[in-house]
């Protein structure tokens, strides 16, 4: 960020990734030449949209091209967490594997379950489509308002936030990080969840109150959590969440396939070029 602040002066465009904060300070440092900011991400919580809008700076982002890849990783993380794969490989490698035992390393299965989606968008739909063949019984979701067009694609029922907490056997967080969603996965949510529930977050770490999640996981209030995103990133290796067997933590890799990262970079570059030329961007974020 310090380097960026130094070098941004006089730039006409910025191509950034999600770790770069594009805020008033950076925009001031860039100066009046700046016409376009193109982020190589679908998330845009690192951009101060008000500040960009005020200055008439156009914004490009990369929705759609990463949906399949993120949904796939979400399913992988969900299964790794619910079926305790990381614990299991560790046991196999380190001598914990004794004779076959009836309840050893038992987890929770998707068949006949209720899957809840917090924030139904493209990614939530793609996750549900992938989970359906695992014989999920019911999909439910909550959002600021019902989204019937998307929900119909996966036959998902709109429920309140509380009902989502109460009914979900698996809860996947798919919402954007905004002031409204900041910290919404907190004690209030976890305390209403089932004891067998698995919590999965591949959106942004900021939606989760990590102290509350630690408490919920360590006291057995919920069964497990799979996180691809944390606060901060990287999560310090001494963080308490790393001590829990029922918490699987990945280093923000949901969109990390060669195909998807290539598509994201091409889209980000094309957004930037179109913005600089004053042409319509392939994917512009309307401010
Ligand atoms: O695109 C995003 O917003 C990510 O988090 C990484 O792909």
Short mmCIF file of C-alpha atoms and ligand atoms in Angstrom, two decimals:
data_model
loop_
_atom_site.label_atom_id
_atom_site.label_comp_id
_atom_site.label_asym_id
_atom_site.label_seq_id
_atom_site.Cartn_x
_atom_site.Cartn_y
_atom_site.Cartn_z
CA UNK A 1 0.00 0.00 0.00
CA UNK A 2 2.86 2.40 0.82
CA UNK A 3 4.48 1.61 -2.52
CA UNK A 4 1.17 2.08 -4.31
CA UNK A 5 0.64 5.49 -2.68
CA UNK A 6 4.05 6.57 -3.92
CA UNK A 7 3.70 5.33 -7.47
CA UNK A 8 0.08 6.13 -8.22
CA UNK A 9 0.59 9.86 -8.74
CA UNK A 10 -0.54 10.98 -12.18
CA UNK A 11 -1.93 7.58 -13.24
CA UNK A 12 -4.89 7.47 -15.65
CA UNK A 13 -6.00 4.02 -14.56
CA UNK A 14 -5.44 1.51 -11.77
CA UNK A 15 -5.68 -2.25 -12.09
CA UNK A 16 -5.87 -3.61 -8.56
CA UNK A 17 -6.56 -6.78 -6.60
CA UNK A 18 -8.63 -7.18 -3.44
CA UNK A 19 -5.78 -6.51 -1.03
CA UNK A 20 -5.36 -2.94 -2.25
CA UNK A 21 -7.46 -0.33 -0.49
CA UNK A 22 -8.73 2.22 -2.96
CA UNK A 23 -9.78 4.97 -0.58
CA UNK A 24 -9.78 8.77 -0.40
CA UNK A 25 -6.10 8.86 0.52
CA UNK A 26 -5.11 6.80 -2.50
CA UNK A 27 -7.38 8.73 -4.85
CA UNK A 28 -5.91 12.00 -3.58
CA UNK A 29 -2.43 10.63 -4.14
CA UNK A 30 -3.37 9.61 -7.70
CA UNK A 31 -4.64 13.06 -8.59
CA UNK A 32 -7.04 14.31 -11.24
CA UNK A 33 -5.80 12.18 -14.16
CA UNK A 34 -7.37 9.04 -12.73
CA UNK A 35 -10.33 7.94 -14.85
CA UNK A 36 -10.76 4.26 -14.09
CA UNK A 37 -10.19 1.66 -11.38
CA UNK A 38 -10.39 -1.95 -12.48
CA UNK A 39 -10.35 -4.59 -9.77
CA UNK A 40 -9.50 -8.20 -10.51
CA UNK A 41 -12.22 -9.45 -8.18
CA UNK A 42 -15.97 -9.77 -7.92
CA UNK A 43 -15.88 -8.34 -4.39
CA UNK A 44 -15.48 -4.58 -4.11
CA UNK A 45 -15.44 -3.94 -0.37
CA UNK A 46 -11.84 -2.69 -0.75
CA UNK A 47 -13.07 0.20 -2.92
CA UNK A 48 -14.55 3.37 -1.42
CA UNK A 49 -17.39 3.67 -3.88
CA UNK A 50 -18.56 7.06 -2.58
CA UNK A 51 -15.13 8.54 -3.08
CA UNK A 52 -14.87 7.08 -6.58
CA UNK A 53 -18.31 8.32 -7.53
CA UNK A 54 -17.60 11.80 -6.20
CA UNK A 55 -14.61 12.04 -8.49
CA UNK A 56 -16.38 10.58 -11.53
CA UNK A 57 -14.01 7.60 -11.65
CA UNK A 58 -15.41 4.54 -13.39
CA UNK A 59 -15.07 1.09 -11.83
CA UNK A 60 -14.68 -2.32 -13.43
CA UNK A 61 -14.89 -5.70 -11.66
CA UNK A 62 -14.98 -9.40 -12.55
CA UNK A 63 -18.34 -11.07 -11.83
CA UNK A 64 -19.49 -14.28 -13.56
CA UNK A 65 -16.10 -15.57 -14.71
CA UNK A 66 -15.29 -16.93 -11.24
CA UNK A 67 -18.72 -18.24 -10.23
CA UNK A 68 -18.09 -21.90 -11.14
CA UNK A 69 -14.65 -21.98 -9.57
CA UNK A 70 -15.80 -20.39 -6.29
CA UNK A 71 -18.84 -22.66 -6.07
CA UNK A 72 -16.65 -25.72 -6.65
CA UNK A 73 -14.23 -24.73 -3.89
CA UNK A 74 -17.14 -23.99 -1.56
CA UNK A 75 -18.42 -27.53 -2.05
CA UNK A 76 -14.92 -28.92 -1.52
CA UNK A 77 -14.52 -26.92 1.69
CA UNK A 78 -17.97 -27.94 2.89
CA UNK A 79 -17.20 -31.62 2.39
CA UNK A 80 -13.72 -31.31 3.87
CA UNK A 81 -15.29 -29.77 6.97
CA UNK A 82 -18.39 -31.94 7.34
CA UNK A 83 -16.53 -35.20 6.62
CA UNK A 84 -13.47 -34.10 8.62
CA UNK A 85 -11.02 -34.76 5.80
CA UNK A 86 -8.13 -32.68 7.14
CA UNK A 87 -8.32 -34.34 10.56
CA UNK A 88 -8.58 -37.73 8.87
CA UNK A 89 -5.48 -37.36 6.67
CA UNK A 90 -3.60 -36.07 9.70
CA UNK A 91 -4.61 -39.13 11.73
CA UNK A 92 -3.68 -41.48 8.89
CA UNK A 93 -0.25 -39.90 8.51
CA UNK A 94 0.63 -39.60 12.18
CA UNK A 95 -0.27 -42.99 13.56
CA UNK A 96 -3.76 -42.22 14.86
CA UNK A 97 -5.21 -44.86 12.53
CA UNK A 98 -5.84 -47.92 14.66
CA UNK A 99 -8.38 -50.65 14.15
CA UNK A 100 -11.65 -49.73 12.40
CA UNK A 101 -13.87 -48.09 15.00
CA UNK A 102 -17.60 -47.42 14.73
CA UNK A 103 -17.74 -43.76 15.63
CA UNK A 104 -14.19 -42.67 14.83
CA UNK A 105 -14.04 -39.58 12.59
CA UNK A 106 -17.77 -39.55 12.00
CA UNK A 107 -19.11 -36.42 10.39
CA UNK A 108 -22.36 -35.14 8.95
CA UNK A 109 -23.77 -35.99 5.52
CA UNK A 110 -25.58 -33.89 2.97
CA UNK A 111 -28.26 -36.46 2.12
CA UNK A 112 -31.61 -35.36 3.57
CA UNK A 113 -30.17 -32.13 4.90
CA UNK A 114 -31.32 -28.54 4.77
CA UNK A 115 -28.81 -26.17 3.21
CA UNK A 116 -29.07 -22.47 4.00
CA UNK A 117 -27.62 -19.71 1.87
CA UNK A 118 -26.93 -16.34 3.42
CA UNK A 119 -27.08 -13.86 0.53
CA UNK A 120 -28.41 -15.43 -2.64
CA UNK A 121 -26.60 -14.35 -5.77
CA UNK A 122 -24.89 -16.04 -8.70
CA UNK A 123 -22.48 -17.91 -6.43
CA UNK A 124 -25.16 -19.14 -4.03
CA UNK A 125 -27.16 -20.54 -6.93
CA UNK A 126 -24.07 -22.26 -8.36
CA UNK A 127 -23.32 -23.84 -4.97
CA UNK A 128 -26.88 -25.14 -4.63
CA UNK A 129 -26.80 -26.57 -8.16
CA UNK A 130 -23.69 -28.53 -7.23
CA UNK A 131 -25.05 -29.70 -3.88
CA UNK A 132 -28.39 -30.89 -5.23
CA UNK A 133 -27.01 -34.22 -6.56
CA UNK A 134 -25.88 -34.99 -2.99
CA UNK A 135 -29.61 -35.41 -2.22
CA UNK A 136 -30.08 -32.25 -0.19
CA UNK A 137 -33.69 -32.19 1.01
CA UNK A 138 -34.29 -28.48 1.03
CA UNK A 139 -32.59 -25.20 0.13
CA UNK A 140 -33.47 -22.08 2.08
CA UNK A 141 -32.02 -18.59 1.84
CA UNK A 142 -32.20 -15.14 3.27
CA UNK A 143 -31.31 -11.79 1.79
CA UNK A 144 -32.44 -8.19 2.14
CA UNK A 145 -35.48 -9.14 0.03
CA UNK A 146 -36.68 -12.31 -1.73
CA UNK A 147 -34.94 -12.98 -5.06
CA UNK A 148 -37.51 -15.19 -6.79
CA UNK A 149 -35.75 -15.37 -10.16
CA UNK A 150 -32.60 -16.84 -8.66
CA UNK A 151 -34.44 -18.83 -5.98
CA UNK A 152 -36.65 -20.54 -8.58
CA UNK A 153 -33.56 -21.91 -10.31
CA UNK A 154 -32.76 -23.98 -7.22
CA UNK A 155 -36.23 -24.21 -5.67
CA UNK A 156 -35.03 -22.36 -2.62
CA UNK A 157 -37.43 -21.03 -0.02
CA UNK A 158 -37.07 -17.51 1.36
CA UNK A 159 -36.87 -17.45 5.17
CA UNK A 160 -35.97 -14.94 7.87
CA UNK A 161 -32.43 -14.67 9.20
CA UNK A 162 -33.51 -16.46 12.40
CA UNK A 163 -35.17 -19.30 10.50
CA UNK A 164 -32.06 -19.68 8.37
CA UNK A 165 -30.04 -20.11 11.56
CA UNK A 166 -32.53 -22.54 13.09
CA UNK A 167 -33.19 -24.77 10.11
CA UNK A 168 -29.82 -25.05 8.33
CA UNK A 169 -27.73 -28.19 8.68
CA UNK A 170 -25.21 -26.49 6.42
CA UNK A 171 -25.00 -22.73 6.21
CA UNK A 172 -23.08 -21.16 3.33
CA UNK A 173 -22.29 -17.46 3.49
CA UNK A 174 -22.40 -15.98 0.00
CA UNK A 175 -23.16 -12.31 0.63
CA UNK A 176 -21.04 -9.28 -0.15
CA UNK A 177 -19.31 -7.46 2.70
CA UNK A 178 -21.14 -4.18 3.27
CA UNK A 179 -21.79 -2.06 6.37
CA UNK A 180 -25.06 -4.05 6.73
CA UNK A 181 -23.42 -7.48 6.59
CA UNK A 182 -20.35 -6.61 8.66
CA UNK A 183 -20.20 -9.03 11.60
CA UNK A 184 -23.69 -10.49 11.02
CA UNK A 185 -22.41 -13.99 11.65
CA UNK A 186 -22.07 -13.52 15.37
CA UNK A 187 -23.28 -15.03 18.64
CA UNK A 188 -26.86 -14.13 17.75
CA UNK A 189 -26.60 -16.39 14.68
CA UNK A 190 -24.46 -19.20 16.10
CA UNK A 191 -26.55 -19.54 19.26
CA UNK A 192 -29.65 -20.25 17.15
CA UNK A 193 -27.93 -22.84 14.95
CA UNK A 194 -28.20 -26.61 15.30
CA UNK A 195 -25.51 -28.51 17.19
CA UNK A 196 -24.80 -30.53 14.05
CA UNK A 197 -24.56 -27.45 11.83
CA UNK A 198 -21.63 -26.76 9.55
CA UNK A 199 -20.82 -23.11 8.82
CA UNK A 200 -19.05 -22.26 5.55
CA UNK A 201 -17.73 -18.87 4.49
CA UNK A 202 -16.23 -18.17 1.07
CA UNK A 203 -17.33 -14.52 0.87
CA UNK A 204 -15.41 -12.15 3.14
CA UNK A 205 -13.99 -12.58 6.63
CA UNK A 206 -15.59 -9.33 7.75
CA UNK A 207 -19.08 -10.85 7.83
CA UNK A 208 -17.99 -13.10 10.70
CA UNK A 209 -17.34 -12.19 14.32
CA UNK A 210 -14.40 -14.55 14.79
CA UNK A 211 -14.40 -14.42 18.60
CA UNK A 212 -18.01 -15.57 18.58
CA UNK A 213 -17.24 -18.25 16.01
CA UNK A 214 -14.35 -19.52 18.13
CA UNK A 215 -16.65 -19.71 21.14
CA UNK A 216 -19.35 -21.53 19.15
CA UNK A 217 -16.87 -24.07 17.76
CA UNK A 218 -14.91 -24.69 20.93
CA UNK A 219 -18.02 -25.21 23.07
CA UNK A 220 -19.73 -27.49 20.56
CA UNK A 221 -22.54 -25.04 19.90
CA UNK A 222 -22.08 -25.86 16.21
CA UNK A 223 -20.26 -28.83 14.69
CA UNK A 224 -17.73 -27.22 12.40
CA UNK A 225 -16.68 -24.32 10.22
CA UNK A 226 -14.89 -24.05 6.90
CA UNK A 227 -13.42 -20.65 6.13
CA UNK A 228 -11.73 -19.54 2.94
CA UNK A 229 -11.71 -15.95 4.16
CA UNK A 230 -10.73 -14.46 7.51
CA UNK A 231 -9.89 -11.21 9.25
CA UNK A 232 -7.10 -10.37 8.81
CA UNK A 233 -5.64 -12.11 5.79
CA UNK A 234 -3.32 -13.83 6.18
CA UNK A 235 -4.71 -15.03 9.52
CA UNK A 236 -1.76 -15.09 11.97
CA UNK A 237 -0.57 -18.67 12.53
CA UNK A 238 -1.06 -18.29 16.30
CA UNK A 239 -4.74 -17.40 15.87
CA UNK A 240 -7.00 -19.47 18.21
CA UNK A 241 -9.13 -20.68 15.26
CA UNK A 242 -6.09 -22.63 14.01
CA UNK A 243 -6.10 -24.68 17.24
CA UNK A 244 -9.55 -26.12 16.57
CA UNK A 245 -9.93 -29.49 14.88
CA UNK A 246 -13.42 -28.58 13.74
CA UNK A 247 -12.30 -25.50 11.86
CA UNK A 248 -10.85 -25.84 8.36
CA UNK A 249 -9.10 -22.71 7.19
CA UNK A 250 -8.00 -22.07 3.61
CA UNK A 251 -5.91 -19.09 2.44
CA UNK A 252 -8.53 -17.36 0.23
CA UNK A 253 -8.25 -19.71 -2.75
CA UNK A 254 -11.86 -20.00 -3.93
CA UNK A 255 -11.17 -18.48 -7.36
CA UNK A 256 -7.73 -20.08 -7.66
CA UNK A 257 -7.89 -22.18 -10.80
CA UNK A 258 -5.67 -21.41 -13.80
CA UNK A 259 -8.71 -20.99 -16.07
CA UNK A 260 -10.53 -18.64 -13.73
CA UNK A 261 -7.58 -16.49 -12.79
CA UNK A 262 -6.75 -16.11 -16.49
CA UNK A 263 -10.34 -15.10 -17.22
CA UNK A 264 -10.34 -12.66 -14.29
CA UNK A 265 -7.11 -10.99 -15.44
CA UNK A 266 -8.29 -10.70 -19.04
CA UNK A 267 -11.61 -9.21 -17.93
CA UNK A 268 -9.90 -6.79 -15.55
CA UNK A 269 -7.51 -5.69 -18.31
CA UNK A 270 -10.36 -5.24 -20.81
CA UNK A 271 -12.38 -3.26 -18.27
CA UNK A 272 -9.39 -1.00 -17.71
CA UNK A 273 -8.74 -0.44 -21.41
CA UNK A 274 -12.39 0.26 -22.19
CA UNK A 275 -12.53 2.69 -19.28
CA UNK A 276 -9.43 4.53 -20.48
CA UNK A 277 -10.88 4.81 -23.98
CA UNK A 278 -14.18 6.07 -22.65
CA UNK A 279 -15.98 3.03 -24.06
CA UNK A 280 -18.53 0.75 -22.35
CA UNK A 281 -16.72 -1.70 -20.08
CA UNK A 282 -17.40 -5.43 -20.37
CA UNK A 283 -18.29 -5.42 -16.65
CA UNK A 284 -18.76 -2.01 -15.12
CA UNK A 285 -19.92 -1.46 -11.58
CA UNK A 286 -22.64 1.17 -11.75
CA UNK A 287 -21.99 3.75 -9.04
O1 LIG B 1 -13.01 -12.01 -6.54
C1 LIG B 1 -13.08 -11.92 -5.31
O2 LIG B 1 -13.78 -11.06 -4.76
C2 LIG B 1 -12.29 -12.83 -4.47
O3 LIG B 1 -12.47 -12.88 -3.30
C3 LIG B 1 -11.25 -13.66 -5.09
O4 LIG B 1 -11.58 -14.12 -6.31
#
